[in-house]
PDB file of C-alpha atoms in Angstrom:
ATOM      1  CA  ASN A   1     120.278   9.028  99.597  1.00 56.00           C
ATOM      2  CA  GLU A   2     117.710   5.821  99.301  1.00 54.00           C
ATOM      3  CA  TRP A   3     120.462   3.939  96.705  1.00 48.00           C
ATOM      4  CA  ARG A   4     123.129   4.248 100.004  1.00 53.00           C
ATOM      5  CA  GLN A   5     121.518   3.070 102.448  1.00 55.00           C
ATOM      6  CA  GLN A   6     120.384   0.419  99.972  1.00 50.00           C
ATOM      7  CA  SER A   7     124.231  -0.449  98.503  1.00 53.00           C
ATOM      8  CA  VAL A   8     126.241   0.091 101.678  1.00 54.00           C
ATOM      9  CA  ARG A   9     128.515  -1.703 100.802  1.00 58.00           C
ATOM     10  CA  VAL A  10     129.549   0.279  97.317  1.00 60.00           C
ATOM     11  CA  VAL A  11     132.216   2.826  97.462  1.00 71.00           C
ATOM     12  CA  PRO A  12     130.553   5.898  94.826  1.00 85.00           C
ATOM     13  CA  ASP A  13     132.835   6.589  92.138  1.00 94.00           C
ATOM     14  CA  LEU A  14     132.119  10.606  91.890  1.00 95.00           C
ATOM     15  CA  SER A  15     136.177  11.925  90.503  1.00 97.00           C
ATOM     16  CA  ASN A  16     136.032  14.330  87.464  1.00 97.00           C
ATOM     17  CA  THR A  17     131.979  14.725  87.043  1.00 96.00           C
ATOM     18  CA  ASN A  18     130.234  18.020  87.020  1.00 97.00           C
ATOM     19  CA  LEU A  19     127.575  18.623  90.125  1.00 96.00           C
ATOM     20  CA  SER A  20     127.559  21.883  89.953  1.00 96.00           C
ATOM     21  CA  GLY A  21     124.215  23.734  90.399  1.00 91.00           C
ATOM     22  CA  LEU A  22     122.887  20.530  91.435  1.00 94.00           C
ATOM     23  CA  PRO A  23     119.855  20.225  94.204  1.00 93.00           C
ATOM     24  CA  LEU A  24     122.867  18.045  96.832  1.00 96.00           C
ATOM     25  CA  ALA A  25     122.232  19.635 100.133  1.00 97.00           C
ATOM     26  CA  GLY A  26     121.031  17.112 102.837  1.00 96.00           C
ATOM     27  CA  ILE A  27     122.551  14.241  99.885  1.00 95.00           C
ATOM     28  CA  ASP A  28     125.201  10.776 101.536  1.00 94.00           C
ATOM     29  CA  PHE A  29     128.038  11.036  99.663  1.00 95.00           C
ATOM     30  CA  SER A  30     130.250   9.313 102.727  1.00 95.00           C
ATOM     31  CA  GLY A  31     133.499   7.669 101.282  1.00 95.00           C
ATOM     32  CA  ALA A  32     132.468   8.354  97.945  1.00 96.00           C
ATOM     33  CA  ASN A  33     135.820   9.708  95.433  1.00 97.00           C
ATOM     34  CA  LEU A  34     135.043  12.789  94.616  1.00 98.00           C
ATOM     35  CA  SER A  35     138.577  13.856  93.424  1.00 98.00           C
ATOM     36  CA  GLY A  36     139.085  16.407  91.037  1.00 98.00           C
ATOM     37  CA  THR A  37     134.765  17.483  90.818  1.00 98.00           C
ATOM     38  CA  CYS A  38     132.915  20.217  89.997  1.00 98.00           C
ATOM     39  CA  LEU A  39     130.868  21.367  93.026  1.00 98.00           C
ATOM     40  CA  TYR A  40     130.666  25.075  92.269  1.00 98.00           C
ATOM     41  CA  ASN A  41     128.087  27.058  93.554  1.00 97.00           C
ATOM     42  CA  THR A  42     126.462  24.259  94.949  1.00 97.00           C
ATOM     43  CA  ASN A  43     123.975  23.676  98.121  1.00 97.00           C
ATOM     44  CA  LEU A  44     125.353  20.644 100.088  1.00 98.00           C
ATOM     45  CA  THR A  45     123.963  21.886 103.354  1.00 98.00           C
ATOM     46  CA  GLY A  46     124.385  19.214 105.520  1.00 98.00           C
ATOM     47  CA  ALA A  47     125.585  16.789 103.079  1.00 98.00           C
ATOM     48  CA  ASN A  48     127.390  14.141 104.579  1.00 97.00           C
ATOM     49  CA  PHE A  49     130.903  13.433 102.978  1.00 98.00           C
ATOM     50  CA  ILE A  50     132.419  11.864 106.693  1.00 97.00           C
ATOM     51  CA  GLY A  51     135.165  10.607 105.389  1.00 97.00           C
ATOM     52  CA  ALA A  52     135.411  11.463 102.103  1.00 98.00           C
ATOM     53  CA  THR A  53     137.743  12.306  99.356  1.00 98.00           C
ATOM     54  CA  LEU A  54     137.242  15.393  97.630  1.00 98.00           C
ATOM     55  CA  ASN A  55     141.126  16.100  96.694  1.00 98.00           C
ATOM     56  CA  ASN A  56     141.398  19.224  94.612  1.00 98.00           C
ATOM     57  CA  ALA A  57     138.319  19.471  93.510  1.00 98.00           C
ATOM     58  CA  ASP A  58     135.651  22.874  92.861  1.00 98.00           C
ATOM     59  CA  LEU A  59     133.296  24.023  95.883  1.00 98.00           C
ATOM     60  CA  MET A  60     133.615  27.406  95.817  1.00 98.00           C
ATOM     61  CA  LYS A  61     131.113  29.641  96.033  1.00 98.00           C
ATOM     62  CA  ALA A  62     128.931  26.693  97.907  1.00 98.00           C
ATOM     63  CA  THR A  63     127.038  25.998 100.741  1.00 98.00           C
ATOM     64  CA  LEU A  64     127.666  23.714 103.366  1.00 98.00           C
ATOM     65  CA  VAL A  65     126.258  25.105 105.745  1.00 98.00           C
ATOM     66  CA  ASN A  66     126.364  22.132 108.919  1.00 98.00           C
ATOM     67  CA  ALA A  67     127.929  19.752 106.617  1.00 98.00           C
ATOM     68  CA  LEU A  68     129.464  16.458 107.972  1.00 98.00           C
ATOM     69  CA  LEU A  69     133.324  16.007 106.978  1.00 98.00           C
ATOM     70  CA  THR A  70     134.854  13.854 109.076  1.00 98.00           C
ATOM     71  CA  GLN A  71     137.380  12.931 108.245  1.00 98.00           C
ATOM     72  CA  ALA A  72     137.860  13.858 104.791  1.00 98.00           C
ATOM     73  CA  GLU A  73     139.802  14.539 103.028  1.00 98.00           C
ATOM     74  CA  LEU A  74     140.567  18.201 100.915  1.00 98.00           C
ATOM     75  CA  ILE A  75     144.415  17.897  99.938  1.00 98.00           C
ATOM     76  CA  ASN A  76     144.731  20.846  97.210  1.00 98.00           C
ATOM     77  CA  THR A  77     140.457  21.594  97.129  1.00 98.00           C
ATOM     78  CA  ALA A  78     139.100  25.168  95.789  1.00 98.00           C
ATOM     79  CA  LEU A  79     137.454  26.455  98.519  1.00 98.00           C
ATOM     80  CA  SER A  80     137.369  30.141  98.747  1.00 98.00           C
ATOM     81  CA  SER A  81     134.645  31.817  99.351  1.00 98.00           C
ATOM     82  CA  VAL A  82     132.344  28.997 100.913  1.00 98.00           C
ATOM     83  CA  ASP A  83     130.434  28.810 103.947  1.00 98.00           C
ATOM     84  CA  LEU A  84     131.363  25.660 105.931  1.00 98.00           C
ATOM     85  CA  SER A  85     128.875  27.417 109.280  1.00 98.00           C
ATOM     86  CA  GLY A  86     128.237  25.449 111.806  1.00 98.00           C
ATOM     87  CA  ALA A  87     129.769  22.515 109.879  1.00 98.00           C
ATOM     88  CA  ASN A  88     132.555  19.271 110.927  1.00 98.00           C
ATOM     89  CA  LEU A  89     135.664  19.414 110.019  1.00 98.00           C
ATOM     90  CA  HIS A  90     136.608  16.707 112.644  1.00 98.00           C
ATOM     91  CA  CYS A  91     140.035  15.246 111.685  1.00 98.00           C
ATOM     92  CA  ALA A  92     139.735  16.052 107.971  1.00 98.00           C
ATOM     93  CA  VAL A  93     142.824  17.384 106.320  1.00 98.00           C
ATOM     94  CA  LEU A  94     142.779  19.767 104.119  1.00 98.00           C
ATOM     95  CA  VAL A  95     146.325  20.944 103.181  1.00 98.00           C
ATOM     96  CA  GLY A  96     147.314  23.335 101.358  1.00 98.00           C
ATOM     97  CA  ALA A  97     143.662  23.856 100.680  1.00 98.00           C
ATOM     98  CA  ASP A  98     142.174  27.064  99.234  1.00 98.00           C
ATOM     99  CA  LEU A  99     139.342  28.971 101.864  1.00 98.00           C
ATOM    100  CA  LYS A 100     140.190  32.554 101.073  1.00 98.00           C
ATOM    101  CA  VAL A 101     137.782  34.893 102.463  1.00 98.00           C
ATOM    102  CA  ALA A 102     135.925  31.690 103.376  1.00 98.00           C
ATOM    103  CA  VAL A 103     133.070  31.242 106.408  1.00 98.00           C
ATOM    104  CA  LEU A 104     133.610  29.255 108.793  1.00 98.00           C
ATOM    105  CA  ARG A 105     131.661  29.794 111.913  1.00 98.00           C
ATOM    106  CA  ARG A 106     131.130  27.838 114.710  1.00 98.00           C
ATOM    107  CA  ALA A 107     133.111  25.451 112.448  1.00 98.00           C
ATOM    108  CA  ASN A 108     134.537  21.975 114.180  1.00 98.00           C
ATOM    109  CA  LEU A 109     138.297  22.088 113.160  1.00 98.00           C
ATOM    110  CA  SER A 110     139.536  20.155 115.927  1.00 98.00           C
ATOM    111  CA  ASN A 111     141.888  18.114 115.132  1.00 98.00           C
ATOM    112  CA  ALA A 112     142.137  19.296 111.116  1.00 98.00           C
ATOM    113  CA  ASN A 113     145.212  19.189 109.214  1.00 98.00           C
ATOM    114  CA  LEU A 114     145.434  22.877 107.643  1.00 98.00           C
ATOM    115  CA  SER A 115     148.981  22.840 107.903  1.00 98.00           C
ATOM    116  CA  ALA A 116     149.738  26.037 104.436  1.00 98.00           C
ATOM    117  CA  THR A 117     146.229  26.298 103.829  1.00 98.00           C
ATOM    118  CA  ALA A 118     145.380  29.428 102.536  1.00 98.00           C
ATOM    119  CA  LEU A 119     142.907  31.439 104.631  1.00 98.00           C
ATOM    120  CA  ARG A 120     143.635  34.812 104.250  1.00 98.00           C
ATOM    121  CA  GLY A 121     140.160  36.967 105.536  1.00 98.00           C
ATOM    122  CA  SER A 122     138.228  33.983 106.699  1.00 98.00           C
ATOM    123  CA  ASP A 123     135.716  34.218 109.186  1.00 98.00           C
ATOM    124  CA  LEU A 124     135.859  31.864 111.308  1.00 98.00           C
ATOM    125  CA  ARG A 125     134.580  33.298 114.344  1.00 98.00           C
ATOM    126  CA  GLU A 126     134.195  30.435 117.301  1.00 98.00           C
ATOM    127  CA  ALA A 127     135.395  28.510 116.060  1.00 98.00           C
ATOM    128  CA  ASP A 128     137.063  24.831 117.138  1.00 98.00           C
ATOM    129  CA  LEU A 129     140.818  24.652 116.176  1.00 98.00           C
ATOM    130  CA  ASP A 130     141.654  22.705 119.304  1.00 98.00           C
ATOM    131  CA  MET A 131     144.983  20.690 118.094  1.00 98.00           C
ATOM    132  CA  ALA A 132     144.437  21.652 114.591  1.00 98.00           C
ATOM    133  CA  ASP A 133     147.454  22.286 112.427  1.00 98.00           C
ATOM    134  CA  LEU A 134     147.710  25.360 110.902  1.00 98.00           C
ATOM    135  CA  SER A 135     151.065  25.871 110.616  1.00 98.00           C
ATOM    136  CA  ARG A 136     152.669  28.063 107.463  1.00 98.00           C
ATOM    137  CA  ALA A 137     149.038  29.161 106.851  1.00 98.00           C
ATOM    138  CA  ASP A 138     147.661  32.122 105.395  1.00 98.00           C
ATOM    139  CA  LEU A 139     145.522  33.626 108.459  1.00 98.00           C
ATOM    140  CA  SER A 140     146.209  36.945 107.397  1.00 98.00           C
ATOM    141  CA  GLN A 141     143.204  39.501 107.692  1.00 98.00           C
ATOM    142  CA  ALA A 142     141.091  36.450 109.071  1.00 98.00           C
ATOM    143  CA  LEU A 143     138.826  36.667 111.411  1.00 98.00           C
ATOM    144  CA  LEU A 144     139.387  34.470 115.056  1.00 98.00           C
ATOM    145  CA  ILE A 145     137.971  35.885 117.633  1.00 98.00           C
ATOM    146  CA  LYS A 146     136.556  34.249 120.242  1.00 98.00           C
ATOM    147  CA  ALA A 147     138.033  30.953 118.165  1.00 98.00           C
ATOM    148  CA  ASN A 148     139.495  28.175 120.280  1.00 98.00           C
ATOM    149  CA  LEU A 149     143.128  27.651 119.466  1.00 98.00           C
ATOM    150  CA  GLY A 150     143.899  25.772 122.352  1.00 98.00           C
ATOM    151  CA  VAL A 151     147.536  23.252 121.708  1.00 98.00           C
ATOM    152  CA  ALA A 152     146.948  24.861 118.062  1.00 98.00           C
ATOM    153  CA  ASN A 153     150.001  24.718 115.831  1.00 98.00           C
ATOM    154  CA  LEU A 154     150.504  27.721 114.616  1.00 98.00           C
ATOM    155  CA  SER A 155     154.136  27.943 113.934  1.00 98.00           C
ATOM    156  CA  LEU A 156     155.223  29.831 110.644  1.00 98.00           C
ATOM    157  CA  ALA A 157     151.558  30.974 109.924  1.00 98.00           C
ATOM    158  CA  ASN A 158     150.486  34.586 108.793  1.00 98.00           C
ATOM    159  CA  LEU A 159     149.006  36.084 110.935  1.00 98.00           C
ATOM    160  CA  GLU A 160     149.321  39.339 109.580  1.00 98.00           C
ATOM    161  CA  GLN A 161     146.383  42.194 110.945  1.00 98.00           C
ATOM    162  CA  ALA A 162     144.087  39.083 112.104  1.00 98.00           C
ATOM    163  CA  GLU A 163     142.214  39.339 114.471  1.00 98.00           C
ATOM    164  CA  PHE A 164     142.577  37.247 118.230  1.00 97.00           C
ATOM    165  CA  SER A 165     139.814  39.029 120.326  1.00 96.00           C
ATOM    166  CA  GLN A 166     139.071  37.027 122.924  1.00 96.00           C
ATOM    167  CA  ALA A 167     141.077  33.869 122.129  1.00 97.00           C
ATOM    168  CA  SER A 168     141.911  30.878 123.773  1.00 98.00           C
ATOM    169  CA  LEU A 169     145.233  30.141 122.528  1.00 98.00           C
ATOM    170  CA  TYR A 170     146.294  27.512 125.207  1.00 97.00           C
ATOM    171  CA  ARG A 171     149.908  26.532 124.879  1.00 98.00           C
ATOM    172  CA  ALA A 172     149.781  26.689 120.959  1.00 98.00           C
ATOM    173  CA  ASN A 173     152.305  27.449 119.333  1.00 98.00           C
ATOM    174  CA  LEU A 174     153.985  30.120 117.204  1.00 98.00           C
ATOM    175  CA  THR A 175     156.773  29.458 117.157  1.00 98.00           C
ATOM    176  CA  ARG A 176     158.522  32.041 113.998  1.00 98.00           C
ATOM    177  CA  ALA A 177     155.315  33.430 112.919  1.00 98.00           C
ATOM    178  CA  ASN A 178     153.919  36.473 111.607  1.00 98.00           C
ATOM    179  CA  LEU A 179     151.666  38.115 113.917  1.00 98.00           C
ATOM    180  CA  ALA A 180     152.411  42.193 112.919  1.00 98.00           C
ATOM    181  CA  ASP A 181     149.808  43.958 113.550  1.00 98.00           C
ATOM    182  CA  ALA A 182     147.094  41.230 114.843  1.00 98.00           C
ATOM    183  CA  HIS A 183     145.210  41.869 117.744  1.00 97.00           C
ATOM    184  CA  PHE A 184     144.752  40.077 121.119  1.00 96.00           C
ATOM    185  CA  VAL A 185     142.677  41.809 122.871  1.00 94.00           C
ATOM    186  CA  GLY A 186     141.020  40.103 125.835  1.00 93.00           C
ATOM    187  CA  ALA A 187     142.812  36.592 124.286  1.00 96.00           C
ATOM    188  CA  TYR A 188     144.375  33.785 126.408  1.00 96.00           C
ATOM    189  CA  LEU A 189     147.809  32.807 126.007  1.00 97.00           C
ATOM    190  CA  PHE A 190     148.621  30.888 128.620  1.00 97.00           C
ATOM    191  CA  GLY A 191     151.813  28.814 128.236  1.00 97.00           C
ATOM    192  CA  ALA A 192     151.822  29.542 124.507  1.00 98.00           C
ATOM    193  CA  ASP A 193     155.268  29.627 123.334  1.00 98.00           C
ATOM    194  CA  LEU A 194     155.313  32.815 120.550  1.00 98.00           C
ATOM    195  CA  SER A 195     159.919  31.894 120.500  1.00 98.00           C
ATOM    196  CA  GLN A 196     161.052  33.885 117.288  1.00 98.00           C
ATOM    197  CA  ALA A 197     158.004  35.558 115.954  1.00 98.00           C
ATOM    198  CA  ASN A 198     157.085  38.909 114.664  1.00 98.00           C
ATOM    199  CA  LEU A 199     154.659  40.583 116.525  1.00 97.00           C
ATOM    200  CA  THR A 200     155.159  44.151 115.805  1.00 97.00           C
ATOM    201  CA  GLY A 201     153.007  46.890 115.853  1.00 96.00           C
ATOM    202  CA  ALA A 202     150.171  44.053 117.458  1.00 98.00           C
ATOM    203  CA  ASP A 203     147.704  44.794 119.978  1.00 98.00           C
ATOM    204  CA  PHE A 204     148.112  42.467 123.078  1.00 96.00           C
ATOM    205  CA  SER A 205     146.107  45.475 125.554  1.00 96.00           C
ATOM    206  CA  TRP A 206     144.818  43.978 129.150  1.00 94.00           C
ATOM    207  CA  THR A 207     145.753  40.088 127.613  1.00 95.00           C
ATOM    208  CA  ASN A 208     147.112  36.889 129.720  1.00 96.00           C
ATOM    209  CA  LEU A 209     150.616  35.646 128.321  1.00 97.00           C
ATOM    210  CA  MET A 210     151.456  34.280 131.730  1.00 97.00           C
ATOM    211  CA  ARG A 211     153.743  31.436 131.339  1.00 97.00           C
ATOM    212  CA  THR A 212     154.492  32.467 127.539  1.00 98.00           C
ATOM    213  CA  THR A 213     157.551  31.827 125.818  1.00 98.00           C
ATOM    214  CA  LEU A 214     158.858  34.955 124.051  1.00 98.00           C
ATOM    215  CA  ARG A 215     162.874  34.584 124.138  1.00 98.00           C
ATOM    216  CA  GLY A 216     164.151  36.275 120.947  1.00 98.00           C
ATOM    217  CA  ALA A 217     160.656  37.748 119.737  1.00 98.00           C
ATOM    218  CA  HIS A 218     160.424  41.444 117.849  1.00 97.00           C
ATOM    219  CA  LEU A 219     157.869  43.055 120.326  1.00 97.00           C
ATOM    220  CA  SER A 220     158.372  46.696 118.370  1.00 96.00           C
ATOM    221  CA  GLY A 221     155.696  49.103 119.321  1.00 96.00           C
ATOM    222  CA  THR A 222     153.857  46.633 120.605  1.00 97.00           C
ATOM    223  CA  ASN A 223     150.797  47.592 122.584  1.00 97.00           C
ATOM    224  CA  LEU A 224     151.844  45.480 125.780  1.00 97.00           C
ATOM    225  CA  ARG A 225     149.658  47.637 128.156  1.00 97.00           C
ATOM    226  CA  GLY A 226     148.097  46.376 131.268  1.00 96.00           C
ATOM    227  CA  ALA A 227     149.859  42.863 129.758  1.00 96.00           C
ATOM    228  CA  ASN A 228     150.093  39.611 131.974  1.00 97.00           C
ATOM    229  CA  PHE A 229     153.559  38.496 131.571  1.00 97.00           C
ATOM    230  CA  SER A 230     153.755  36.351 135.021  1.00 97.00           C
ATOM    231  CA  ARG A 231     156.695  33.693 134.989  1.00 98.00           C
ATOM    232  CA  ALA A 232     156.296  34.604 130.867  1.00 98.00           C
ATOM    233  CA  ASN A 233     160.344  34.176 128.698  1.00 98.00           C
ATOM    234  CA  LEU A 234     161.053  37.321 127.878  1.00 97.00           C
ATOM    235  CA  SER A 235     164.982  36.570 126.450  1.00 97.00           C
ATOM    236  CA  ASN A 236     166.188  38.405 123.927  1.00 97.00           C
ATOM    237  CA  ALA A 237     163.390  39.754 123.530  1.00 97.00           C
ATOM    238  CA  THR A 238     163.404  43.079 120.991  1.00 96.00           C
ATOM    239  CA  LEU A 239     160.440  45.527 122.923  1.00 96.00           C
ATOM    240  CA  ALA A 240     161.418  49.110 121.686  1.00 95.00           C
ATOM    241  CA  GLY A 241     158.940  51.628 121.773  1.00 95.00           C
ATOM    242  CA  ALA A 242     156.461  48.955 122.965  1.00 96.00           C
ATOM    243  CA  ASN A 243     153.452  50.173 125.146  1.00 97.00           C
ATOM    244  CA  LEU A 244     154.291  48.298 128.757  1.00 96.00           C
ATOM    245  CA  ARG A 245     151.972  50.565 130.828  1.00 96.00           C
ATOM    246  CA  GLY A 246     150.411  48.385 133.836  1.00 97.00           C
ATOM    247  CA  ALA A 247     152.289  45.012 133.043  1.00 97.00           C
ATOM    248  CA  THR A 248     153.165  42.514 134.273  1.00 97.00           C
ATOM    249  CA  LEU A 249     155.567  41.556 134.442  1.00 96.00           C
ATOM    250  CA  SER A 250     156.357  39.694 137.711  1.00 97.00           C
ATOM    251  CA  ASP A 251     158.711  36.697 138.302  1.00 97.00           C
ATOM    252  CA  ALA A 252     159.781  37.435 134.296  1.00 97.00           C
ATOM    253  CA  ILE A 253     162.810  35.786 132.564  1.00 97.00           C
ATOM    254  CA  LEU A 254     163.968  39.860 130.201  1.00 96.00           C
ATOM    255  CA  ALA A 255     167.374  38.939 130.715  1.00 96.00           C
ATOM    256  CA  GLY A 256     169.277  40.321 126.968  1.00 95.00           C
ATOM    257  CA  ALA A 257     165.795  41.813 127.064  1.00 96.00           C
ATOM    258  CA  THR A 258     166.285  45.158 124.661  1.00 95.00           C
ATOM    259  CA  MET A 259     163.933  48.276 126.089  1.00 93.00           C
ATOM    260  CA  ILE A 260     164.643  51.479 124.415  1.00 94.00           C
ATOM    261  CA  ASN A 261     161.971  54.286 124.981  1.00 94.00           C
ATOM    262  CA  ALA A 262     159.751  51.496 126.171  1.00 94.00           C
ATOM    263  CA  ASP A 263     156.740  52.883 127.689  1.00 94.00           C
ATOM    264  CA  ILE A 264     157.249  51.597 131.681  1.00 91.00           C
ATOM    265  CA  SER A 265     155.271  52.935 133.498  1.00 93.00           C
ATOM    266  CA  ASP A 266     153.759  51.305 136.066  1.00 94.00           C
ATOM    267  CA  VAL A 267     154.662  48.676 134.990  1.00 94.00           C
ATOM    268  CA  ARG A 268     155.300  45.149 137.932  1.00 94.00           C
ATOM    269  CA  LEU A 269     158.463  43.968 137.546  1.00 93.00           C
ATOM    270  CA  ASP A 270     158.562  42.431 141.067  1.00 94.00           C
ATOM    271  CA  ARG A 271     161.729  39.194 141.115  1.00 95.00           C
ATOM    272  CA  ALA A 272     161.825  39.875 137.273  1.00 95.00           C
ATOM    273  CA  ASP A 273     165.328  38.650 135.791  1.00 95.00           C
ATOM    274  CA  LEU A 274     166.482  41.718 133.249  1.00 93.00           C
ATOM    275  CA  ARG A 275     170.739  41.043 133.548  1.00 93.00           C
ATOM    276  CA  GLY A 276     171.237  42.073 130.584  1.00 92.00           C
ATOM    277  CA  ALA A 277     169.100  44.102 129.482  1.00 92.00           C
ATOM    278  CA  THR A 278     168.852  47.323 128.098  1.00 91.00           C
ATOM    279  CA  LEU A 279     166.095  49.288 129.239  1.00 85.00           C
ATOM    280  CA  SER A 280     163.721  52.511 128.722  1.00 80.00           C
ATOM    281  CA  ASP A 281     166.883  54.963 128.729  1.00 72.00           C
ATOM    282  CA  GLY A 282     168.836  53.731 127.088  1.00 65.00           C
ATOM    283  CA  SER A 283     171.533  51.550 129.685  1.00 66.00           C
ATOM    284  CA  LEU A 284     172.349  48.029 130.505  1.00 56.00           C
ATOM    285  CA  HIS A 285     171.219  46.209 133.697  1.00 66.00           C
ATOM    286  CA  PRO A 286     174.246  44.637 135.593  1.00 53.00           C
TER     287      PRO A 286
END
């Protein structure tokens, strides 16, 4: 770090080197080229990687707690089982990175590019993913409890069996995403777009889905008990066998929707548009 302070104009080139296991906590790597570098199982707690290039590097099982990775490049980087708790990855580029079973609790990933990343089984509890790009990412079985995904792009993402309880997905883009068997109990999805998404078997009980777009979405067998769909667009959605008991669908658009065998006990449908919808008993609404 002392050398970095004296050589501020020098950009360190540490590409394709083996730094695995060295004591590197708190080291200043800002702006450095670490492409292809091996940092496997290395303690990098509090290290500074601001603006650094770590493309194709090996950071598997590394400890990066509270590390600074703002605007860093980690394209196709190996980060499985890494600990990034509290790390700052604002505006970082992680396209195609492997973050399976990674710990990212309370990490700042706002505006980060995580397109096509592998995040299966990762821990993102209370992480900030505001405006992050997670399109085509694999978040199956990930923990996103109380995470902030406001205006995030999750189009075509795999969210199967993910846990989103109490998460905020305000105006998030979830078009054509796979949310089968995911849990959204108590989540906030105001204005989110779930057009053509697969929500089969998911749990959205007591969830705020006001003004959401669910055109052509698949909600067969979905638990929607007590959910608020006020002013939501569910046109041509499939709700066969869904649990809608006590749900609010006031001013919602259900034109062309299918609700065969759905539980619509105590559902509020005041001013809802049901033109051409197939009702719970199989009859067609005029």
